[in-house]
Amino acid sequence: MTKPPLHYRIAQRLGLVGHIGYSGLVNGPLGQNTPSPLYTFMLWLLKRGERRKLRQADDSYKNKLDAAINKVANEISSHSALPLPTNGTWVDSNIVLEPGDSITAFAVGRLFFSKSMEISLGTQTCIWYRIGTGNINRFSNNFELISSDHSGPLYFCVAEPGAFKSQAGDPNENRLPYKKTGDIELRLIRWKQAPKLSIKAAAEIEPSVFGDVYQSLSTCQELHHWRHLWRTGKSDIFSVDESDGSISCRTHGDIGIIQYPVDLPLDKDLSLSWSWLVTELPSDISETIRHTHDYLSIAVEFDDGLDLTYMWSSTLEKDTVFQCPLPWWDQRETHWVLRNPQDGTGRWFDEQRNLLEDYTQAIGPSVPARVVSVWLIAGSRWQNIRGSCQYRAIKLANAEETVVVHP
């Protein structure tokens, strides 16, 4: 393997990009046609004021939330405040749930990696919980409706997506190299009536706070046969568009990855085809460093643990190939730019890719045996810019069979 150029090694030391060397990789991809990560970093620094304005728009939410809770006190059986540390430790809420119990949790504050550079995550991305020794779950908004199917104490933790190495919540060693700060608090509510009834009543009294909570109970159509990647946590980003049956993707300050399991040999005939329509991109500078790595894409996972993701980019040329800049992912994920705004947003594009040819070109000649899942990926957590797109007609096909992932 060739030695990375000096500017790339400096970027590695600064924590902007990942490390080279996953299985099967021959000469990269350090980044084919990508700008210097140091140049992208400077562009990102110049947008610090814009990130601050977006972040400050959320600062008044705490007072607004507490006032709203007071207004709906007649609907509440009990409520408490719980401050959370930002060092990644699990905190006992002193609440024990039994099967069928539920809690509505609201989160306020932000997790800061650097206040001076305005690197932070909203609570919809960094609050995790578990019940007893059960699996971890992540908030999908700044509120979460927590229901229990088993007995156990309720624990919470503040951590970035990818911070855990197991679904039990054990910390991952490959975490972002920053000392995290922030004032994050929860408001934990037990309702007097069934949650849906009480939340509906609360939404009628204070719709600006509880309206979104009530809407989340009834409007989101889940995708059948898809699962959330536990490392990034569940999200409300993906749903079925009732108007045409396509998969709708809406991201704003969050991240989501959903997976559709398949099992097909990676032979010379295997292709992935789909149609997509992008209306908004969640970044306006190159997505090749950690703090600008907000994007929309479709991906395939192979049985060697690697994945190849086809993405829209805000600025990169088509057929740019680069390695994911994030910890852990830098050893597993390769990005291939298929589209950019020069193609035109707001219109459908049909795509078809030969997966064996693309794997060999982008990753290397040591080819895996099978394709094991199709992914949809959306992220906007770093820059807090809205992204939106739709997918339809997703299928895998070879000479012998066709697997329809989504019609």
Tab-separated table of C-alpha atoms in Angstrom:
chain	number	residue	atom	x	y	z
A	1	MET	CA	0.000	0.000	0.000
A	2	THR	CA	1.366	3.414	-0.958
A	3	LYS	CA	2.012	6.001	1.735
A	4	PRO	CA	-0.708	8.688	1.930
A	5	PRO	CA	0.376	12.182	0.844
A	6	LEU	CA	1.422	14.670	3.513
A	7	HIS	CA	-1.816	16.687	3.505
A	8	TYR	CA	-3.808	13.495	4.077
A	9	ARG	CA	-1.569	12.406	6.951
A	10	ILE	CA	-1.994	15.836	8.565
A	11	ALA	CA	-5.762	15.497	8.175
A	12	GLN	CA	-5.588	12.093	9.861
A	13	ARG	CA	-3.744	13.594	12.828
A	14	LEU	CA	-6.419	16.292	13.084
A	15	GLY	CA	-9.166	13.671	13.129
A	16	LEU	CA	-10.689	14.865	9.844
A	17	VAL	CA	-10.392	11.598	7.919
A	18	GLY	CA	-9.976	7.941	8.721
A	19	HIS	CA	-7.199	5.422	8.345
A	20	ILE	CA	-6.355	3.280	5.380
A	21	GLY	CA	-6.100	-0.481	5.399
A	22	TYR	CA	-9.275	-2.527	5.343
A	23	SER	CA	-9.317	-6.030	3.912
A	24	GLY	CA	-8.911	-6.293	0.156
A	25	LEU	CA	-7.862	-2.684	-0.370
A	26	VAL	CA	-4.947	-2.259	-2.760
A	27	ASN	CA	-4.265	1.399	-3.501
A	28	GLY	CA	-6.928	3.367	-1.702
A	29	PRO	CA	-9.332	4.825	-1.967
A	30	LEU	CA	-7.656	7.864	-0.436
A	31	GLY	CA	-9.994	9.765	-2.700
A	32	GLN	CA	-10.137	9.795	-6.456
A	33	ASN	CA	-10.850	13.382	-7.617
A	34	THR	CA	-11.411	14.612	-4.048
A	35	PRO	CA	-10.144	17.991	-2.815
A	36	SER	CA	-7.547	18.115	-0.058
A	37	PRO	CA	-9.231	17.423	3.297
A	38	LEU	CA	-7.397	20.461	4.675
A	39	TYR	CA	-9.022	22.667	2.018
A	40	THR	CA	-12.447	21.242	2.848
A	41	PHE	CA	-11.727	21.818	6.542
A	42	MET	CA	-11.000	25.510	5.881
A	43	LEU	CA	-14.264	25.898	3.955
A	44	TRP	CA	-16.098	24.256	6.831
A	45	LEU	CA	-14.453	26.566	9.386
A	46	LEU	CA	-15.650	29.597	7.416
A	47	LYS	CA	-19.235	28.406	7.935
A	48	ARG	CA	-18.944	28.404	11.722
A	49	GLY	CA	-21.252	31.415	12.036
A	50	GLU	CA	-23.970	29.687	10.029
A	51	ARG	CA	-23.790	26.628	12.276
A	52	ARG	CA	-24.000	28.856	15.349
A	53	LYS	CA	-27.190	30.506	14.077
A	54	LEU	CA	-28.804	27.138	13.440
A	55	ARG	CA	-27.796	25.925	16.882
A	56	GLN	CA	-28.962	29.079	18.681
A	57	ALA	CA	-32.400	28.714	17.139
A	58	ASP	CA	-32.862	25.695	19.452
A	59	ASP	CA	-31.627	27.374	22.635
A	60	SER	CA	-35.044	28.641	23.750
A	61	TYR	CA	-36.620	25.185	23.637
A	62	LYS	CA	-35.930	24.347	27.293
A	63	ASN	CA	-38.021	27.226	28.665
A	64	LYS	CA	-40.702	26.570	26.067
A	65	LEU	CA	-40.878	22.891	27.047
A	66	ASP	CA	-41.112	23.539	30.789
A	67	ALA	CA	-43.857	26.103	30.252
A	68	ALA	CA	-45.778	23.637	28.090
A	69	ILE	CA	-45.483	20.875	30.711
A	70	ASN	CA	-46.927	23.220	33.321
A	71	LYS	CA	-49.852	24.020	31.023
A	72	VAL	CA	-50.816	20.357	30.653
A	73	ALA	CA	-50.269	19.405	34.307
A	74	ASN	CA	-53.802	17.995	34.573
A	75	GLU	CA	-52.890	15.309	32.023
A	76	ILE	CA	-49.703	14.272	33.846
A	77	SER	CA	-49.474	11.655	36.581
A	78	SER	CA	-45.832	12.439	37.401
A	79	HIS	CA	-42.812	14.041	35.814
A	80	SER	CA	-39.163	14.542	36.693
A	81	ALA	CA	-36.017	16.184	35.370
A	82	LEU	CA	-32.862	14.161	34.774
A	83	PRO	CA	-29.513	15.811	33.913
A	84	LEU	CA	-27.196	13.624	31.846
A	85	PRO	CA	-23.379	13.688	31.770
A	86	THR	CA	-21.654	13.887	28.392
A	87	ASN	CA	-18.881	11.388	29.133
A	88	GLY	CA	-20.734	8.376	27.723
A	89	THR	CA	-21.692	6.748	31.037
A	90	TRP	CA	-25.064	5.115	31.608
A	91	VAL	CA	-27.303	6.874	34.144
A	92	ASP	CA	-30.022	5.204	36.207
A	93	SER	CA	-33.227	7.252	35.940
A	94	ASN	CA	-34.556	5.732	39.197
A	95	ILE	CA	-37.573	4.608	37.197
A	96	VAL	CA	-38.406	0.903	37.017
A	97	LEU	CA	-40.651	-0.145	34.152
A	98	GLU	CA	-42.895	-3.194	34.063
A	99	PRO	CA	-44.262	-4.858	30.917
A	100	GLY	CA	-46.769	-2.491	29.314
A	101	ASP	CA	-45.450	0.610	31.092
A	102	SER	CA	-44.572	3.703	29.097
A	103	ILE	CA	-42.672	6.938	29.591
A	104	THR	CA	-42.593	9.997	27.350
A	105	ALA	CA	-39.153	11.580	27.421
A	106	PHE	CA	-38.187	15.026	26.153
A	107	ALA	CA	-34.560	16.097	25.730
A	108	VAL	CA	-33.025	19.577	25.778
A	109	GLY	CA	-29.484	20.788	25.134
A	110	ARG	CA	-26.691	19.810	22.749
A	111	LEU	CA	-23.641	17.571	22.823
A	112	PHE	CA	-20.557	19.648	21.993
A	113	PHE	CA	-17.329	18.269	20.579
A	114	SER	CA	-15.948	21.807	20.209
A	115	LYS	CA	-17.819	25.007	21.028
A	116	SER	CA	-15.166	27.185	19.421
A	117	MET	CA	-15.572	25.384	16.084
A	118	GLU	CA	-19.327	24.784	16.541
A	119	ILE	CA	-19.145	20.989	16.373
A	120	SER	CA	-22.226	19.639	18.102
A	121	LEU	CA	-25.072	17.157	17.866
A	122	GLY	CA	-28.716	17.686	18.698
A	123	THR	CA	-30.531	15.499	21.197
A	124	GLN	CA	-32.370	13.646	18.416
A	125	THR	CA	-29.015	12.072	17.532
A	126	CYS	CA	-27.161	11.493	20.804
A	127	ILE	CA	-29.615	10.233	23.474
A	128	TRP	CA	-29.691	6.472	24.030
A	129	TYR	CA	-31.672	4.354	26.478
A	130	ARG	CA	-32.116	0.764	27.563
A	131	ILE	CA	-34.409	-1.085	29.957
A	132	GLY	CA	-32.570	-3.394	32.329
A	133	THR	CA	-30.097	-5.504	30.375
A	134	GLY	CA	-32.043	-5.106	27.129
A	135	ASN	CA	-30.732	-3.765	23.853
A	136	ILE	CA	-29.931	-0.092	23.423
A	137	ASN	CA	-32.191	2.295	21.516
A	138	ARG	CA	-31.672	5.866	20.330
A	139	PHE	CA	-34.062	8.803	20.407
A	140	SER	CA	-35.350	9.522	16.909
A	141	ASN	CA	-36.383	13.073	17.772
A	142	ASN	CA	-35.988	15.467	20.693
A	143	PHE	CA	-38.694	13.342	22.298
A	144	GLU	CA	-39.157	9.593	22.593
A	145	LEU	CA	-42.131	7.401	23.466
A	146	ILE	CA	-40.589	4.597	25.519
A	147	SER	CA	-42.651	1.425	26.000
A	148	SER	CA	-41.477	-1.635	27.888
A	149	ASP	CA	-42.065	-5.287	27.074
A	150	HIS	CA	-40.029	-6.509	30.054
A	151	SER	CA	-39.191	-5.463	33.610
A	152	GLY	CA	-36.141	-3.407	34.473
A	153	PRO	CA	-34.692	-0.045	35.459
A	154	LEU	CA	-34.578	2.636	32.773
A	155	TYR	CA	-31.094	3.877	31.861
A	156	PHE	CA	-29.974	6.762	29.650
A	157	CYS	CA	-26.677	7.675	27.999
A	158	VAL	CA	-25.368	10.579	25.904
A	159	ALA	CA	-23.174	9.358	23.036
A	160	GLU	CA	-22.654	9.931	19.333
A	161	PRO	CA	-23.913	7.331	16.828
A	162	GLY	CA	-21.343	4.574	16.521
A	163	ALA	CA	-20.149	4.979	20.112
A	164	PHE	CA	-21.073	1.421	21.114
A	165	LYS	CA	-19.483	-1.864	20.104
A	166	SER	CA	-22.466	-4.015	21.031
A	167	GLN	CA	-26.223	-3.764	21.413
A	168	ALA	CA	-25.702	-4.074	25.164
A	169	GLY	CA	-24.238	-0.557	25.186
A	170	ASP	CA	-20.560	-1.357	25.723
A	171	PRO	CA	-18.402	1.627	24.684
A	172	ASN	CA	-16.527	1.529	21.397
A	173	GLU	CA	-12.832	2.345	21.452
A	174	ASN	CA	-12.971	4.068	18.022
A	175	ARG	CA	-14.767	7.223	19.134
A	176	LEU	CA	-14.306	10.777	17.951
A	177	PRO	CA	-11.163	12.317	19.522
A	178	TYR	CA	-12.810	15.179	21.407
A	179	LYS	CA	-13.601	15.938	25.026
A	180	LYS	CA	-17.347	16.294	24.944
A	181	THR	CA	-19.300	18.932	26.863
A	182	GLY	CA	-22.886	20.129	27.048
A	183	ASP	CA	-25.860	20.704	29.324
A	184	ILE	CA	-28.286	17.938	28.414
A	185	GLU	CA	-31.403	17.252	30.450
A	186	LEU	CA	-34.433	15.020	30.133
A	187	ARG	CA	-38.031	15.588	31.145
A	188	LEU	CA	-39.659	12.241	31.951
A	189	ILE	CA	-43.461	12.133	31.937
A	190	ARG	CA	-45.995	9.519	32.994
A	191	TRP	CA	-49.481	10.346	31.724
A	192	LYS	CA	-52.729	9.858	33.667
A	193	GLN	CA	-54.522	8.209	30.750
A	194	ALA	CA	-53.301	5.977	27.957
A	195	PRO	CA	-50.401	7.873	26.362
A	196	LYS	CA	-52.172	8.490	23.051
A	197	LEU	CA	-55.202	10.009	24.790
A	198	SER	CA	-53.158	12.228	27.088
A	199	ILE	CA	-50.781	13.317	24.330
A	200	LYS	CA	-53.745	14.196	22.118
A	201	ALA	CA	-55.192	16.340	24.915
A	202	ALA	CA	-51.789	17.947	25.512
A	203	ALA	CA	-51.428	18.691	21.800
A	204	GLU	CA	-54.751	20.512	21.803
A	205	ILE	CA	-53.576	22.689	24.705
A	206	GLU	CA	-49.969	23.272	23.585
A	207	PRO	CA	-49.581	22.209	19.922
A	208	SER	CA	-46.171	23.855	19.452
A	209	VAL	CA	-44.586	21.263	21.788
A	210	PHE	CA	-46.913	18.264	21.882
A	211	GLY	CA	-48.290	18.480	18.340
A	212	ASP	CA	-45.284	16.725	16.806
A	213	VAL	CA	-45.435	14.044	19.495
A	214	TYR	CA	-49.062	13.268	18.727
A	215	GLN	CA	-48.448	13.360	14.985
A	216	SER	CA	-45.640	10.816	15.354
A	217	LEU	CA	-48.134	8.337	16.808
A	218	SER	CA	-50.240	8.146	13.686
A	219	THR	CA	-48.662	9.483	10.497
A	220	CYS	CA	-45.409	7.614	9.899
A	221	GLN	CA	-45.876	4.502	7.748
A	222	GLU	CA	-43.081	2.072	8.508
A	223	LEU	CA	-41.301	0.147	5.795
A	224	HIS	CA	-41.911	-3.598	5.914
A	225	HIS	CA	-38.913	-5.964	5.926
A	226	TRP	CA	-36.436	-3.125	6.519
A	227	ARG	CA	-34.527	-2.888	9.801
A	228	HIS	CA	-32.615	-0.057	11.454
A	229	LEU	CA	-28.862	-0.471	11.791
A	230	TRP	CA	-28.375	-0.650	15.549
A	231	ARG	CA	-25.008	1.170	15.464
A	232	THR	CA	-26.649	4.380	14.295
A	233	GLY	CA	-29.991	3.772	15.995
A	234	LYS	CA	-33.546	3.970	14.789
A	235	SER	CA	-34.889	7.106	13.152
A	236	ASP	CA	-38.027	8.594	11.616
A	237	ILE	CA	-36.157	9.568	8.455
A	238	PHE	CA	-37.587	6.905	6.133
A	239	SER	CA	-41.258	6.200	5.505
A	240	VAL	CA	-43.675	5.227	2.746
A	241	ASP	CA	-44.991	8.129	0.669
A	242	GLU	CA	-48.754	7.593	0.570
A	243	SER	CA	-49.122	9.504	-2.696
A	244	ASP	CA	-47.039	7.184	-4.882
A	245	GLY	CA	-45.692	4.369	-2.691
A	246	SER	CA	-42.068	5.471	-2.975
A	247	ILE	CA	-39.695	5.554	-0.015
A	248	SER	CA	-39.579	9.067	1.389
A	249	CYS	CA	-36.394	10.296	3.072
A	250	ARG	CA	-36.406	13.468	5.204
A	251	THR	CA	-33.387	14.309	7.351
A	252	HIS	CA	-32.611	17.382	9.450
A	253	GLY	CA	-29.935	17.252	12.132
A	254	ASP	CA	-30.057	13.464	12.430
A	255	ILE	CA	-28.860	10.207	10.881
A	256	GLY	CA	-30.471	6.973	9.819
A	257	ILE	CA	-29.505	3.738	8.091
A	258	ILE	CA	-32.066	1.095	7.190
A	259	GLN	CA	-31.183	-2.345	5.821
A	260	TYR	CA	-33.047	-4.804	3.627
A	261	PRO	CA	-31.618	-8.351	3.969
A	262	VAL	CA	-30.858	-10.287	0.785
A	263	ASP	CA	-28.668	-13.254	-0.122
A	264	LEU	CA	-27.318	-13.311	-3.672
A	265	PRO	CA	-24.007	-14.414	-5.171
A	266	LEU	CA	-21.730	-11.610	-6.329
A	267	ASP	CA	-21.307	-12.858	-9.884
A	268	LYS	CA	-20.586	-11.047	-13.138
A	269	ASP	CA	-24.290	-10.549	-13.870
A	270	LEU	CA	-25.473	-9.153	-10.542
A	271	SER	CA	-26.751	-5.589	-10.801
A	272	LEU	CA	-28.432	-3.102	-8.502
A	273	SER	CA	-31.012	-0.842	-10.106
A	274	TRP	CA	-33.171	1.907	-8.645
A	275	SER	CA	-34.720	5.310	-9.279
A	276	TRP	CA	-34.193	8.323	-7.039
A	277	LEU	CA	-35.283	11.924	-6.839
A	278	VAL	CA	-33.336	14.402	-4.705
A	279	THR	CA	-34.840	17.753	-3.740
A	280	GLU	CA	-32.425	18.938	-1.019
A	281	LEU	CA	-28.858	17.955	-0.162
A	282	PRO	CA	-27.720	18.102	3.499
A	283	SER	CA	-24.290	19.569	2.709
A	284	ASP	CA	-23.059	22.390	0.507
A	285	ILE	CA	-19.352	21.521	0.643
A	286	SER	CA	-17.393	18.331	-0.025
A	287	GLU	CA	-18.597	15.435	2.138
A	288	THR	CA	-15.108	13.952	2.491
A	289	ILE	CA	-14.207	14.949	6.078
A	290	ARG	CA	-15.915	13.965	9.315
A	291	HIS	CA	-17.646	17.256	10.001
A	292	THR	CA	-19.074	17.611	6.490
A	293	HIS	CA	-20.037	13.965	6.063
A	294	ASP	CA	-23.752	14.630	5.594
A	295	TYR	CA	-25.237	12.938	2.535
A	296	LEU	CA	-27.975	10.812	0.905
A	297	SER	CA	-27.197	7.406	-0.582
A	298	ILE	CA	-28.118	3.825	-1.381
A	299	ALA	CA	-25.625	1.066	-0.573
A	300	VAL	CA	-24.959	-2.651	-0.795
A	301	GLU	CA	-23.322	-4.708	1.952
A	302	PHE	CA	-21.147	-7.716	1.155
A	303	ASP	CA	-20.401	-10.833	3.175
A	304	ASP	CA	-16.857	-9.598	3.874
A	305	GLY	CA	-18.315	-6.833	6.070
A	306	LEU	CA	-17.619	-4.039	3.573
A	307	ASP	CA	-20.191	-1.837	1.883
A	308	LEU	CA	-20.231	0.281	-1.262
A	309	THR	CA	-22.510	3.303	-1.193
A	310	TYR	CA	-23.749	5.292	-4.186
A	311	MET	CA	-24.399	8.904	-3.280
A	312	TRP	CA	-25.348	12.366	-4.410
A	313	SER	CA	-22.690	14.974	-3.639
A	314	SER	CA	-23.106	18.715	-3.339
A	315	THR	CA	-19.764	19.543	-4.990
A	316	LEU	CA	-17.782	16.430	-5.952
A	317	GLU	CA	-17.461	15.306	-9.553
A	318	LYS	CA	-19.327	12.242	-10.715
A	319	ASP	CA	-17.361	8.992	-10.333
A	320	THR	CA	-15.415	10.397	-7.402
A	321	VAL	CA	-14.575	7.509	-5.050
A	322	PHE	CA	-13.465	8.009	-1.453
A	323	GLN	CA	-13.222	6.186	1.843
A	324	CYS	CA	-15.613	7.050	4.662
A	325	PRO	CA	-13.917	9.578	6.993
A	326	LEU	CA	-15.615	8.356	10.187
A	327	PRO	CA	-14.074	6.034	12.808
A	328	TRP	CA	-14.928	2.341	12.384
A	329	TRP	CA	-16.569	3.100	9.035
A	330	ASP	CA	-13.202	4.067	7.544
A	331	GLN	CA	-12.328	0.367	7.630
A	332	ARG	CA	-15.558	-0.742	5.974
A	333	GLU	CA	-17.285	1.804	3.751
A	334	THR	CA	-16.448	3.215	0.316
A	335	HIS	CA	-18.397	6.050	-1.329
A	336	TRP	CA	-19.016	6.451	-5.048
A	337	VAL	CA	-20.493	9.734	-6.301
A	338	LEU	CA	-23.098	9.105	-9.008
A	339	ARG	CA	-24.901	12.444	-9.092
A	340	ASN	CA	-24.465	16.101	-8.157
A	341	PRO	CA	-26.625	19.236	-8.531
A	342	GLN	CA	-25.404	19.794	-12.077
A	343	ASP	CA	-27.634	16.873	-13.052
A	344	GLY	CA	-30.618	18.765	-11.683
A	345	THR	CA	-32.537	18.210	-8.468
A	346	GLY	CA	-36.271	17.643	-8.316
A	347	ARG	CA	-36.398	15.009	-11.062
A	348	TRP	CA	-36.225	11.230	-11.170
A	349	PHE	CA	-33.076	9.428	-12.327
A	350	ASP	CA	-32.872	5.733	-13.191
A	351	GLU	CA	-29.655	3.922	-12.242
A	352	GLN	CA	-28.178	0.476	-12.853
A	353	ARG	CA	-24.808	-0.696	-11.531
A	354	ASN	CA	-22.859	-3.910	-12.081
A	355	LEU	CA	-21.776	-4.703	-8.530
A	356	LEU	CA	-18.825	-6.963	-9.314
A	357	GLU	CA	-17.282	-4.385	-11.644
A	358	ASP	CA	-17.859	-1.557	-9.166
A	359	TYR	CA	-16.448	-3.520	-6.224
A	360	THR	CA	-13.293	-4.385	-8.144
A	361	GLN	CA	-12.774	-0.809	-9.296
A	362	ALA	CA	-13.599	0.961	-6.026
A	363	ILE	CA	-12.349	-1.462	-3.375
A	364	GLY	CA	-10.047	-4.085	-4.839
A	365	PRO	CA	-9.650	-7.459	-6.558
A	366	SER	CA	-10.216	-9.629	-3.462
A	367	VAL	CA	-13.894	-10.153	-4.184
A	368	PRO	CA	-16.448	-11.356	-1.585
A	369	ALA	CA	-18.830	-14.193	-2.339
A	370	ARG	CA	-22.240	-12.650	-1.692
A	371	VAL	CA	-24.356	-9.525	-1.301
A	372	VAL	CA	-26.179	-9.652	2.039
A	373	SER	CA	-28.209	-6.437	2.240
A	374	VAL	CA	-29.269	-3.195	0.588
A	375	TRP	CA	-29.046	-0.013	2.646
A	376	LEU	CA	-30.556	3.453	2.511
A	377	ILE	CA	-28.466	6.095	4.271
A	378	ALA	CA	-29.246	9.683	5.229
A	379	GLY	CA	-27.213	11.959	7.469
A	380	SER	CA	-27.412	15.636	8.371
A	381	ARG	CA	-26.198	15.593	11.962
A	382	TRP	CA	-23.010	17.622	11.551
A	383	GLN	CA	-24.156	20.680	9.602
A	384	ASN	CA	-27.855	20.542	10.491
A	385	ILE	CA	-28.912	21.222	6.885
A	386	ARG	CA	-32.094	19.648	5.549
A	387	GLY	CA	-31.885	16.797	3.073
A	388	SER	CA	-34.728	15.093	1.243
A	389	CYS	CA	-35.154	12.504	-1.487
A	390	GLN	CA	-37.291	9.591	-2.662
A	391	TYR	CA	-36.523	6.060	-3.863
A	392	ARG	CA	-38.488	3.590	-5.951
A	393	ALA	CA	-37.977	0.523	-8.167
A	394	ILE	CA	-35.085	-0.862	-6.087
A	395	LYS	CA	-34.077	-4.341	-7.201
A	396	LEU	CA	-31.175	-6.763	-7.456
A	397	ALA	CA	-30.993	-9.007	-10.498
A	398	ASN	CA	-28.701	-11.586	-12.073
A	399	ALA	CA	-29.146	-14.025	-14.931
A	400	GLU	CA	-31.332	-16.331	-12.847
A	401	GLU	CA	-33.446	-14.249	-10.467
A	402	THR	CA	-34.670	-10.801	-9.511
A	403	VAL	CA	-35.184	-9.609	-5.943
A	404	VAL	CA	-37.532	-6.643	-5.640
A	405	VAL	CA	-36.407	-4.631	-2.622
A	406	HIS	CA	-39.029	-1.918	-3.121
A	407	PRO	CA	-41.402	-1.550	-6.092
